Amino acid sequence: MKAFGKIEVYVGKIVQETKYIKRFHLYPVDRELLPAFTGGSHIATYVKNGAETIERNYSLVSHPTDRTQYAIAIRKDDHSRGGSVYWHDEIKVGDRLEISWPKNHFPLAFKAAKHHVFYAAGIGITPFMTMMEDLTAEGKSFELHYAARTKEDCAFYDYLMAKYPGKCHFYFSRTEIPKKMTPVTMAEHRIGSHVYFCGPASMVKEFREAAESYGYPSYAIHFELFAVADKGPKNPFVVKLTNSNKKVAVSEEETLLEALLKAGVQAPHSCKVGGCGSCEVQVMEGEVDHRDHFYKDGERGSKKVILTCCSRAKESEKELVLEL
Amino acid sequence: MVYSNPVLFDKSVTIVEKFTVRQDCRKILIISAEPKEADAIQQLIDEINGQTEYELIEFNDETQLSHVNEILDQQKMGTQLYISAKWEDAVSIFAAAIEAGFSEGEIQTLISGKKKRYVYCLKCYHLQEAAAEETDIVCDHCQISLEIGPFFSRERKGYIGYPYNPAFATTN
């Protein structure tokens, strides 16, 4: 078994969880067991669509101790860049694809927390599925707050109700008596609580700000985003690479990382949403428009770095010079 | 109790000369087991100036102090804890606070009187008190000579005492 690289798997089972969410079970092609992983882990999936390879990250939802298969849950998003639509419309049982080894950018604060509180919006439930399994195995205290439009749209509802009685709080916004998940509940969490958010950028921002206002220390606040936060218009710009002596133009429709990969530059990357820091590159000259949620505010000013998956040049007219 | 939990020792980051109010909290909990420090607590309350909710709990004897776990367990996120006590009481209250879920960043400790320093023997693991200025000590339990190292062990709750043979010791 190689320690790095991609793993070939086949789709062994597809389950329609809700109207818009499907669960895909992936089994290894050339090995008995898949690599072990911890709660909150995700994999990158590489699906061939003709000449194009669609690369997307999805949280694992299968039990962390079950190494015979992985499961991922995908919500079909008609406004997406095509990944979820392809998975829903084209992927069939028996199809083969490649996946990465599991990576965890959203780990549990196992030792530090006395109580873990999860806030999920929609498909944001996925990383918490494995986290709750890990906490249950360790006998740790936790609770889940989970918002969906309706009970029918709420993935894993029956499973969660049966497996974690008394620990799950559901909020359905489009029912006869709508119930909204708000940050107010965070004011009541006991000392030693750590909070975890997963959902759209606006939800995560609202809950992070509320947690800070309630006096939660920064190390007790954890979050994962699906996409890069929208931080204003994207201007085209040019980067000059000192190691490869190349110039790469970045259009307004693409990220710096996409432009670099298209130009054949081996740029490091992982989460692609400005959350993990894997794509950090040193900046030799030029000003950066930081759009990540990885660095602390002070670090953005003091470090001469850029996360290529989301951040851009501050001014279109001035080149960014990168050590790459 | 997790073995790597923070413990109070003479150089703990939570030990302060004077309490200071932090602006990023919702509640201030003051636990006082030392009536002599009433002035320091009054200064803190004056500084809070009604801007933040506060609760003052005064313990006058050990029986009352046994309720500290119950009080700490009831606290919510956003609470800052201020401990005013003599060394032994401060160590107990601090340990109860860590067990309840407070982090060192959420605690300030004002020690009344002397802080204590402990050394453990790397040969027999016996823990004993050492004066602040001592660099060497003899283990009370196994009688071996120990050089007091700079490292504090949270697990053993003392500085590491390295055994050595005084016959071969060099003097500077």
Short mmCIF file of C-alpha atoms in Angstrom, two decimals:
data_model
loop_
_atom_site.label_atom_id
_atom_site.label_comp_id
_atom_site.label_asym_id
_atom_site.label_seq_id
_atom_site.Cartn_x
_atom_site.Cartn_y
_atom_site.Cartn_z
CA MET A 1 0.00 0.00 0.00
CA LYS A 2 1.48 3.36 -1.01
CA ALA A 3 1.41 6.09 1.59
CA PHE A 4 0.62 8.86 -0.89
CA GLY A 5 -0.97 9.33 -4.29
CA LYS A 6 -4.46 8.40 -5.40
CA ILE A 7 -6.60 5.38 -4.59
CA GLU A 8 -8.77 3.67 -7.18
CA VAL A 9 -12.31 2.91 -6.01
CA TYR A 10 -15.62 1.86 -7.51
CA VAL A 11 -19.12 3.01 -6.63
CA GLY A 12 -20.74 0.04 -4.86
CA LYS A 13 -23.99 1.58 -3.72
CA ILE A 14 -25.97 4.81 -4.19
CA VAL A 15 -28.64 5.84 -1.69
CA GLN A 16 -31.11 8.69 -2.27
CA GLU A 17 -31.00 10.36 1.17
CA THR A 18 -33.34 13.25 0.34
CA LYS A 19 -34.73 14.80 -2.84
CA TYR A 20 -31.42 16.61 -3.45
CA ILE A 21 -28.88 14.53 -1.51
CA LYS A 22 -27.37 11.20 -2.57
CA ARG A 23 -25.02 9.03 -0.55
CA PHE A 24 -22.31 7.23 -2.56
CA HIS A 25 -20.47 4.21 -1.15
CA LEU A 26 -16.96 3.75 -2.54
CA TYR A 27 -15.11 0.44 -2.34
CA PRO A 28 -11.41 -0.20 -3.03
CA VAL A 29 -10.49 -1.80 -6.36
CA ASP A 30 -7.05 -3.22 -5.64
CA ARG A 31 -6.84 -3.53 -1.87
CA GLU A 32 -8.85 -4.97 0.98
CA LEU A 33 -8.84 -1.99 3.30
CA LEU A 34 -8.91 1.74 2.79
CA PRO A 35 -6.74 4.08 4.92
CA ALA A 36 -7.97 4.87 8.42
CA PHE A 37 -9.31 8.36 9.11
CA THR A 38 -10.53 10.53 11.97
CA GLY A 39 -13.77 12.46 12.50
CA GLY A 40 -14.07 15.53 10.26
CA SER A 41 -11.93 14.07 7.45
CA HIS A 42 -12.64 14.54 3.76
CA ILE A 43 -11.37 13.09 0.51
CA ALA A 44 -10.76 14.67 -2.88
CA THR A 45 -12.59 12.84 -5.67
CA TYR A 46 -11.31 12.81 -9.26
CA VAL A 47 -14.01 11.94 -11.80
CA LYS A 48 -13.24 11.71 -15.52
CA ASN A 49 -15.69 13.56 -17.74
CA GLY A 50 -14.21 13.11 -21.21
CA ALA A 51 -10.90 14.98 -21.31
CA GLU A 52 -11.77 16.90 -18.17
CA THR A 53 -11.17 15.68 -14.61
CA ILE A 54 -13.64 17.01 -12.07
CA GLU A 55 -11.89 17.37 -8.72
CA ARG A 56 -14.08 17.96 -5.67
CA ASN A 57 -13.64 17.58 -1.91
CA TYR A 58 -16.31 15.77 0.10
CA SER A 59 -16.48 14.94 3.80
CA LEU A 60 -16.56 11.27 4.69
CA VAL A 61 -19.80 10.15 6.35
CA SER A 62 -19.09 6.45 6.87
CA HIS A 63 -18.01 5.07 10.22
CA PRO A 64 -14.34 5.93 10.90
CA THR A 65 -13.57 2.36 11.94
CA ASP A 66 -15.08 0.82 8.78
CA ARG A 67 -12.15 0.61 6.39
CA THR A 68 -13.88 -1.66 3.86
CA GLN A 69 -15.60 1.32 2.23
CA TYR A 70 -15.98 5.10 2.34
CA ALA A 71 -19.26 6.96 1.99
CA ILE A 72 -19.78 10.56 0.92
CA ALA A 73 -23.03 12.56 0.73
CA ILE A 74 -23.48 15.09 -2.06
CA ARG A 75 -26.18 17.72 -2.44
CA LYS A 76 -27.15 18.48 -6.01
CA ASP A 77 -26.60 22.16 -6.60
CA ASP A 78 -27.79 23.41 -9.98
CA HIS A 79 -25.78 26.59 -9.48
CA SER A 80 -22.55 24.68 -8.84
CA ARG A 81 -19.55 24.50 -11.15
CA GLY A 82 -20.79 21.10 -12.31
CA GLY A 83 -19.34 18.66 -9.78
CA SER A 84 -22.47 17.84 -7.82
CA VAL A 85 -24.65 17.77 -10.96
CA TYR A 86 -22.27 15.29 -12.60
CA TRP A 87 -22.21 13.08 -9.52
CA HIS A 88 -26.02 13.06 -9.34
CA ASP A 89 -26.81 12.68 -13.04
CA GLU A 90 -23.94 10.60 -14.41
CA ILE A 91 -22.36 8.47 -11.70
CA LYS A 92 -23.75 4.92 -11.61
CA VAL A 93 -23.11 1.83 -9.50
CA GLY A 94 -19.96 0.13 -10.83
CA ASP A 95 -18.29 3.33 -12.06
CA ARG A 96 -14.62 3.68 -11.18
CA LEU A 97 -12.88 6.83 -10.02
CA GLU A 98 -9.84 7.97 -8.09
CA ILE A 99 -9.82 9.50 -4.65
CA SER A 100 -7.15 11.04 -2.43
CA TRP A 101 -6.09 9.71 0.93
CA PRO A 102 -8.28 11.14 3.70
CA LYS A 103 -7.27 14.59 4.93
CA ASN A 104 -8.51 16.35 8.03
CA HIS A 105 -8.66 20.14 8.12
CA PHE A 106 -11.53 20.09 10.61
CA PRO A 107 -10.37 17.94 13.53
CA LEU A 108 -12.01 17.63 16.93
CA ALA A 109 -10.45 19.48 19.86
CA PHE A 110 -10.41 16.18 21.72
CA LYS A 111 -8.23 17.05 24.68
CA ALA A 112 -9.17 20.68 25.17
CA ALA A 113 -12.98 20.50 25.14
CA LYS A 114 -15.31 19.34 27.90
CA HIS A 115 -18.32 19.54 25.61
CA HIS A 116 -18.55 19.71 21.80
CA VAL A 117 -21.40 21.58 20.07
CA PHE A 118 -22.02 21.18 16.35
CA TYR A 119 -24.00 23.67 14.25
CA ALA A 120 -24.85 22.37 10.78
CA ALA A 121 -26.81 24.01 8.00
CA GLY A 122 -28.06 21.69 5.25
CA ILE A 123 -25.35 19.48 3.78
CA GLY A 124 -23.01 20.99 6.40
CA ILE A 125 -24.03 17.99 8.52
CA THR A 126 -21.52 15.73 6.72
CA PRO A 127 -18.27 16.30 8.68
CA PHE A 128 -20.18 16.03 11.97
CA MET A 129 -21.36 12.49 11.16
CA THR A 130 -17.86 11.08 11.69
CA MET A 131 -17.01 13.49 14.51
CA MET A 132 -20.03 12.28 16.51
CA GLU A 133 -19.01 8.66 15.89
CA ASP A 134 -15.52 9.40 17.28
CA LEU A 135 -16.90 11.22 20.32
CA THR A 136 -19.37 8.42 21.03
CA ALA A 137 -16.57 5.86 20.88
CA GLU A 138 -14.58 7.92 23.38
CA GLY A 139 -17.58 8.56 25.66
CA LYS A 140 -17.34 12.34 25.21
CA SER A 141 -20.11 14.86 25.65
CA PHE A 142 -21.64 16.59 22.60
CA GLU A 143 -24.82 18.01 21.07
CA LEU A 144 -25.92 18.78 17.52
CA HIS A 145 -27.91 21.74 16.19
CA TYR A 146 -29.02 21.06 12.62
CA ALA A 147 -31.02 23.32 10.29
CA ALA A 148 -32.81 22.22 7.13
CA ARG A 149 -35.82 23.43 5.16
CA THR A 150 -38.05 20.52 6.11
CA LYS A 151 -37.81 17.14 7.81
CA GLU A 152 -37.86 15.53 4.36
CA ASP A 153 -34.88 17.68 3.26
CA CYS A 154 -32.94 16.81 6.39
CA ALA A 155 -30.33 14.21 5.48
CA PHE A 156 -29.72 11.45 8.04
CA TYR A 157 -32.70 12.62 10.17
CA ASP A 158 -33.96 9.15 11.12
CA TYR A 159 -30.44 7.85 11.71
CA LEU A 160 -29.52 10.77 13.97
CA MET A 161 -32.76 10.57 15.94
CA ALA A 162 -32.26 6.86 16.58
CA LYS A 163 -28.52 6.94 17.27
CA TYR A 164 -28.21 10.08 19.40
CA PRO A 165 -31.49 10.51 21.33
CA GLY A 166 -31.60 13.73 23.35
CA LYS A 167 -28.48 15.14 21.72
CA CYS A 168 -29.94 16.46 18.44
CA HIS A 169 -31.84 19.73 17.98
CA PHE A 170 -33.51 20.16 14.59
CA TYR A 171 -34.63 23.45 13.06
CA PHE A 172 -36.97 23.31 10.05
CA SER A 173 -37.58 26.67 8.40
CA ARG A 174 -40.34 25.69 5.93
CA THR A 175 -42.89 23.95 8.07
CA GLU A 176 -46.19 25.04 9.56
CA ILE A 177 -44.40 26.33 12.63
CA PRO A 178 -41.00 27.46 11.29
CA LYS A 179 -38.07 27.18 13.66
CA LYS A 180 -34.87 29.06 12.91
CA MET A 181 -31.43 28.03 14.10
CA THR A 182 -29.83 31.14 15.59
CA PRO A 183 -26.56 31.75 17.45
CA VAL A 184 -28.46 32.64 20.67
CA THR A 185 -28.19 29.06 21.98
CA MET A 186 -24.41 29.52 22.19
CA ALA A 187 -24.88 31.87 25.14
CA GLU A 188 -26.02 28.90 27.22
CA HIS A 189 -23.20 26.44 26.57
CA ARG A 190 -21.26 25.40 29.64
CA ILE A 191 -17.69 26.42 30.33
CA GLY A 192 -15.22 24.26 28.39
CA SER A 193 -17.47 24.03 25.31
CA HIS A 194 -16.03 24.10 21.82
CA VAL A 195 -18.31 25.07 18.93
CA TYR A 196 -18.06 23.80 15.35
CA PHE A 197 -19.84 25.37 12.36
CA CYS A 198 -20.37 23.98 8.89
CA GLY A 199 -22.61 25.50 6.26
CA PRO A 200 -22.79 28.41 3.83
CA ALA A 201 -20.29 31.26 4.31
CA SER A 202 -22.99 33.64 5.61
CA MET A 203 -24.06 31.17 8.31
CA VAL A 204 -20.51 30.46 9.41
CA LYS A 205 -19.72 34.19 9.54
CA GLU A 206 -22.83 34.93 11.63
CA PHE A 207 -22.07 32.15 14.13
CA ARG A 208 -18.35 32.95 14.38
CA GLU A 209 -19.04 36.60 15.12
CA ALA A 210 -21.68 35.69 17.68
CA ALA A 211 -19.35 33.22 19.43
CA GLU A 212 -16.66 35.90 19.67
CA SER A 213 -19.19 38.39 21.06
CA TYR A 214 -20.22 35.85 23.73
CA GLY A 215 -16.60 35.62 24.87
CA TYR A 216 -15.61 32.29 23.30
CA PRO A 217 -11.82 32.13 23.00
CA SER A 218 -10.66 31.78 19.38
CA TYR A 219 -9.33 28.26 20.05
CA ALA A 220 -12.85 27.13 21.03
CA ILE A 221 -14.31 28.17 17.65
CA HIS A 222 -13.94 25.77 14.71
CA PHE A 223 -15.52 25.94 11.27
CA GLU A 224 -15.47 24.56 7.75
CA LEU A 225 -16.78 26.23 4.63
CA PHE A 226 -18.05 24.71 1.39
CA ALA A 227 -16.86 27.57 -0.78
CA VAL A 228 -14.72 30.68 -0.76
CA ALA A 229 -16.47 33.58 0.95
CA ASP A 230 -17.61 36.23 -1.51
CA LYS A 231 -15.43 39.23 -0.74
CA GLY A 232 -16.15 41.58 -3.61
CA PRO A 233 -15.40 41.82 -7.32
CA LYS A 234 -12.59 39.80 -8.86
CA ASN A 235 -10.23 41.77 -11.08
CA PRO A 236 -7.86 40.19 -13.60
CA PHE A 237 -4.17 40.37 -12.72
CA VAL A 238 -0.75 38.97 -13.64
CA VAL A 239 1.73 37.05 -11.50
CA LYS A 240 5.44 36.66 -12.17
CA LEU A 241 7.01 33.44 -10.85
CA THR A 242 10.65 33.74 -9.79
CA ASN A 243 11.58 30.02 -9.68
CA SER A 244 10.14 29.07 -13.05
CA ASN A 245 10.59 32.52 -14.61
CA LYS A 246 7.01 32.41 -15.96
CA LYS A 247 4.28 35.01 -16.18
CA VAL A 248 0.70 33.84 -15.65
CA ALA A 249 -2.39 35.91 -16.36
CA VAL A 250 -5.38 35.35 -14.06
CA SER A 251 -8.78 36.22 -15.50
CA GLU A 252 -11.71 37.50 -13.43
CA GLU A 253 -13.49 34.13 -13.76
CA GLU A 254 -10.70 32.01 -12.31
CA THR A 255 -8.64 31.76 -9.15
CA LEU A 256 -4.88 32.20 -9.10
CA LEU A 257 -4.55 28.48 -8.31
CA GLU A 258 -6.65 27.50 -11.34
CA ALA A 259 -4.57 29.74 -13.59
CA LEU A 260 -1.32 28.31 -12.20
CA LEU A 261 -2.42 24.70 -12.68
CA LYS A 262 -3.67 25.48 -16.19
CA ALA A 263 -0.24 26.95 -16.99
CA GLY A 264 1.40 23.71 -15.88
CA VAL A 265 2.79 25.08 -12.63
CA GLN A 266 2.94 22.50 -9.84
CA ALA A 267 1.23 24.66 -7.24
CA PRO A 268 0.46 23.01 -3.89
CA HIS A 269 -3.19 22.93 -2.86
CA SER A 270 -5.84 21.03 -0.91
CA CYS A 271 -9.15 22.50 0.34
CA LYS A 272 -9.54 25.17 -2.38
CA VAL A 273 -11.69 27.37 -0.11
CA GLY A 274 -9.04 29.33 1.75
CA GLY A 275 -9.28 27.26 4.88
CA CYS A 276 -6.27 24.95 5.18
CA GLY A 277 -3.20 26.99 4.17
CA SER A 278 -1.80 24.22 1.91
CA CYS A 279 -1.55 26.54 -1.10
CA GLU A 280 0.49 29.23 0.68
CA VAL A 281 3.14 30.86 -1.51
CA GLN A 282 5.69 33.51 -0.55
CA VAL A 283 5.10 36.95 -2.08
CA MET A 284 8.29 38.76 -3.17
CA GLU A 285 6.62 41.94 -4.47
CA GLY A 286 3.12 43.39 -4.69
CA GLU A 287 0.10 43.78 -2.45
CA VAL A 288 -2.32 40.94 -1.73
CA ASP A 289 -6.10 41.12 -1.48
CA HIS A 290 -6.48 38.43 1.21
CA ARG A 291 -9.77 36.52 0.90
CA ASP A 292 -8.98 33.51 3.05
CA HIS A 293 -10.25 32.56 6.49
CA PHE A 294 -7.04 30.78 7.43
CA TYR A 295 -4.85 33.62 8.72
CA LYS A 296 -5.56 35.79 11.72
CA ASP A 297 -6.00 39.49 10.96
CA GLY A 298 -2.57 40.39 12.32
CA GLU A 299 -0.86 37.70 10.26
CA ARG A 300 -2.25 39.03 6.99
CA GLY A 301 -0.39 42.31 7.52
CA SER A 302 2.86 40.86 8.83
CA LYS A 303 3.36 37.86 6.53
CA LYS A 304 4.29 38.25 2.88
CA VAL A 305 2.24 35.30 1.66
CA ILE A 306 -0.78 34.50 -0.49
CA LEU A 307 -3.22 31.59 -0.52
CA THR A 308 -3.55 30.98 -4.25
CA CYS A 309 -6.92 29.21 -4.05
CA CYS A 310 -8.81 32.36 -3.05
CA SER A 311 -6.68 35.51 -2.65
CA ARG A 312 -5.81 37.88 -5.46
CA ALA A 313 -3.66 40.90 -6.34
CA LYS A 314 -4.88 44.11 -4.75
CA GLU A 315 -4.48 46.10 -7.94
CA SER A 316 -4.91 44.85 -11.50
CA GLU A 317 -2.22 47.14 -12.84
CA LYS A 318 0.53 45.90 -10.53
CA GLU A 319 2.09 42.46 -10.91
CA LEU A 320 2.44 40.10 -7.99
CA VAL A 321 5.87 38.46 -7.83
CA LEU A 322 5.69 34.99 -6.25
CA GLU A 323 8.39 32.57 -5.13
CA LEU A 324 7.12 29.62 -7.17
CA MET B 1 -8.43 14.51 35.23
CA VAL B 2 -6.23 14.36 32.13
CA TYR B 3 -2.53 13.98 32.99
CA SER B 4 -1.59 16.85 30.67
CA ASN B 5 -4.09 19.29 32.22
CA PRO B 6 -2.50 22.57 33.31
CA VAL B 7 -1.57 22.69 37.02
CA LEU B 8 -0.72 25.70 39.13
CA PHE B 9 3.00 26.11 39.76
CA ASP B 10 5.21 29.02 40.81
CA LYS B 11 5.69 30.25 37.22
CA SER B 12 2.12 29.67 35.96
CA VAL B 13 0.96 32.18 33.37
CA THR B 14 -2.25 32.70 35.33
CA ILE B 15 -0.47 34.08 38.42
CA VAL B 16 -0.75 37.88 38.51
CA GLU B 17 0.38 40.64 40.85
CA LYS B 18 -2.85 42.56 40.24
CA PHE B 19 -6.18 41.60 38.71
CA THR B 20 -7.03 43.21 35.37
CA VAL B 21 -10.43 43.29 33.67
CA ARG B 22 -10.72 41.69 30.26
CA GLN B 23 -13.16 43.29 27.87
CA ASP B 24 -13.97 40.14 25.89
CA CYS B 25 -16.01 38.38 28.57
CA ARG B 26 -19.69 38.33 29.58
CA LYS B 27 -19.25 37.49 33.22
CA ILE B 28 -16.58 37.79 35.88
CA LEU B 29 -16.54 35.17 38.63
CA ILE B 30 -14.42 36.06 41.66
CA ILE B 31 -13.59 33.31 44.11
CA SER B 32 -11.96 34.61 47.25
CA ALA B 33 -10.60 32.34 49.97
CA GLU B 34 -8.38 35.01 51.47
CA PRO B 35 -10.03 37.89 53.40
CA LYS B 36 -6.68 39.73 53.54
CA GLU B 37 -6.94 40.48 49.81
CA ALA B 38 -10.27 42.32 50.14
CA ASP B 39 -8.66 45.51 48.81
CA ALA B 40 -7.47 43.82 45.62
CA ILE B 41 -10.97 42.46 45.03
CA GLN B 42 -12.59 45.83 45.70
CA GLN B 43 -10.19 47.40 43.18
CA LEU B 44 -11.27 44.80 40.62
CA ILE B 45 -14.95 45.49 41.29
CA ASP B 46 -14.29 49.24 40.95
CA GLU B 47 -12.56 48.61 37.65
CA ILE B 48 -15.49 46.50 36.40
CA ASN B 49 -17.58 49.59 37.14
CA GLY B 50 -20.89 47.92 36.37
CA GLN B 51 -19.87 47.29 32.76
CA THR B 52 -19.82 43.50 33.10
CA GLU B 53 -21.87 41.13 35.23
CA TYR B 54 -19.86 39.85 38.17
CA GLU B 55 -20.33 37.37 40.99
CA LEU B 56 -18.23 37.33 44.15
CA ILE B 57 -18.03 34.11 46.13
CA GLU B 58 -16.18 34.24 49.43
CA PHE B 59 -15.05 31.11 51.22
CA ASN B 60 -14.19 31.41 54.88
CA ASP B 61 -13.41 27.79 55.68
CA GLU B 62 -12.58 24.49 54.02
CA THR B 63 -16.12 23.12 54.30
CA GLN B 64 -17.38 25.90 52.08
CA LEU B 65 -14.49 25.38 49.69
CA SER B 66 -15.75 21.86 48.97
CA HIS B 67 -18.62 23.45 47.01
CA VAL B 68 -16.26 25.06 44.53
CA ASN B 69 -16.62 22.28 41.91
CA GLU B 70 -20.39 22.70 41.86
CA ILE B 71 -20.08 26.47 41.38
CA LEU B 72 -17.47 26.17 38.61
CA ASP B 73 -19.40 23.46 36.75
CA GLN B 74 -22.41 25.80 36.47
CA GLN B 75 -20.50 28.54 34.63
CA LYS B 76 -21.17 29.37 30.99
CA MET B 77 -18.81 30.19 28.12
CA GLY B 78 -17.62 33.79 28.26
CA THR B 79 -16.88 33.64 32.01
CA GLN B 80 -13.52 34.85 33.32
CA LEU B 81 -12.40 33.45 36.66
CA TYR B 82 -10.45 35.41 39.28
CA ILE B 83 -8.97 33.40 42.18
CA SER B 84 -7.69 35.07 45.33
CA ALA B 85 -6.27 32.59 47.84
CA LYS B 86 -3.26 31.26 49.70
CA TRP B 87 -1.13 28.79 47.77
CA GLU B 88 -2.80 25.48 48.82
CA ASP B 89 -6.33 26.80 48.31
CA ALA B 90 -5.37 28.40 45.00
CA VAL B 91 -3.98 25.06 43.77
CA SER B 92 -7.29 23.30 44.64
CA ILE B 93 -9.49 25.99 43.13
CA PHE B 94 -7.33 26.16 40.01
CA ALA B 95 -7.48 22.36 39.55
CA ALA B 96 -11.27 22.40 39.99
CA ALA B 97 -11.54 25.20 37.42
CA ILE B 98 -9.48 23.29 34.85
CA GLU B 99 -11.58 20.19 35.49
CA ALA B 100 -14.76 22.24 34.96
CA GLY B 101 -13.45 23.37 31.56
CA PHE B 102 -11.76 26.72 32.14
CA SER B 103 -8.54 27.24 30.19
CA GLU B 104 -5.50 29.05 31.59
CA GLY B 105 -6.40 32.03 29.39
CA GLU B 106 -9.69 32.38 31.28
CA ILE B 107 -8.15 32.43 34.77
CA GLN B 108 -6.22 35.01 36.82
CA THR B 109 -4.76 33.92 40.16
CA LEU B 110 -3.65 36.24 42.93
CA ILE B 111 -1.59 34.39 45.54
CA SER B 112 -1.65 35.64 49.09
CA GLY B 113 1.67 34.88 50.79
CA LYS B 114 4.39 32.66 49.38
CA LYS B 115 4.21 30.60 46.22
CA LYS B 116 5.49 27.05 46.57
CA ARG B 117 7.88 25.18 44.34
CA TYR B 118 7.97 21.40 44.04
CA VAL B 119 10.65 19.04 42.69
CA TYR B 120 10.25 15.37 41.85
CA CYS B 121 12.99 12.79 41.97
CA LEU B 122 13.66 11.23 38.60
CA LYS B 123 14.79 8.01 40.36
CA CYS B 124 11.89 7.30 42.76
CA TYR B 125 9.29 9.94 41.64
CA HIS B 126 8.94 11.30 45.17
CA LEU B 127 7.60 14.88 45.14
CA GLN B 128 8.87 17.39 47.69
CA GLU B 129 8.91 21.12 48.30
CA ALA B 130 12.02 23.17 47.49
CA ALA B 131 12.85 26.75 48.32
CA ALA B 132 12.79 29.21 45.42
CA GLU B 133 16.55 29.84 45.49
CA GLU B 134 17.67 26.19 45.71
CA THR B 135 19.43 24.64 42.70
CA ASP B 136 20.20 21.26 44.35
CA ILE B 137 18.29 19.14 46.81
CA VAL B 138 18.47 15.71 48.44
CA CYS B 139 15.49 13.44 47.86
CA ASP B 140 13.59 12.90 51.14
CA HIS B 141 12.62 9.39 50.04
CA CYS B 142 15.69 7.78 48.41
CA GLN B 143 18.37 10.21 49.67
CA ILE B 144 19.89 10.74 46.24
CA SER B 145 21.27 14.18 45.28
CA LEU B 146 19.16 15.99 42.71
CA GLU B 147 19.95 18.92 40.47
CA ILE B 148 16.76 20.93 39.93
CA GLY B 149 16.11 21.31 36.20
CA PRO B 150 14.22 24.08 34.43
CA PHE B 151 11.40 21.85 33.20
CA PHE B 152 8.09 21.56 35.02
CA SER B 153 6.16 18.30 34.60
CA ARG B 154 2.38 18.68 34.56
CA GLU B 155 2.05 14.95 35.13
CA ARG B 156 4.34 14.86 38.19
CA LYS B 157 3.35 18.37 39.31
CA GLY B 158 6.93 19.41 39.97
CA TYR B 159 10.25 20.43 38.41
CA ILE B 160 12.42 17.54 37.29
CA GLY B 161 15.14 16.64 39.81
CA TYR B 162 18.07 15.01 37.97
CA PRO B 163 20.04 12.49 40.13
CA TYR B 164 23.80 13.02 40.30
CA ASN B 165 26.74 11.85 42.36
CA PRO B 166 28.06 14.80 44.42
CA ALA B 167 31.52 13.15 44.51
CA PHE B 168 31.86 13.87 40.79
CA ALA B 169 30.19 17.27 40.80
CA THR B 170 32.22 20.15 39.43
CA THR B 171 32.00 23.54 41.05
CA ASN B 172 31.95 26.69 38.98
#
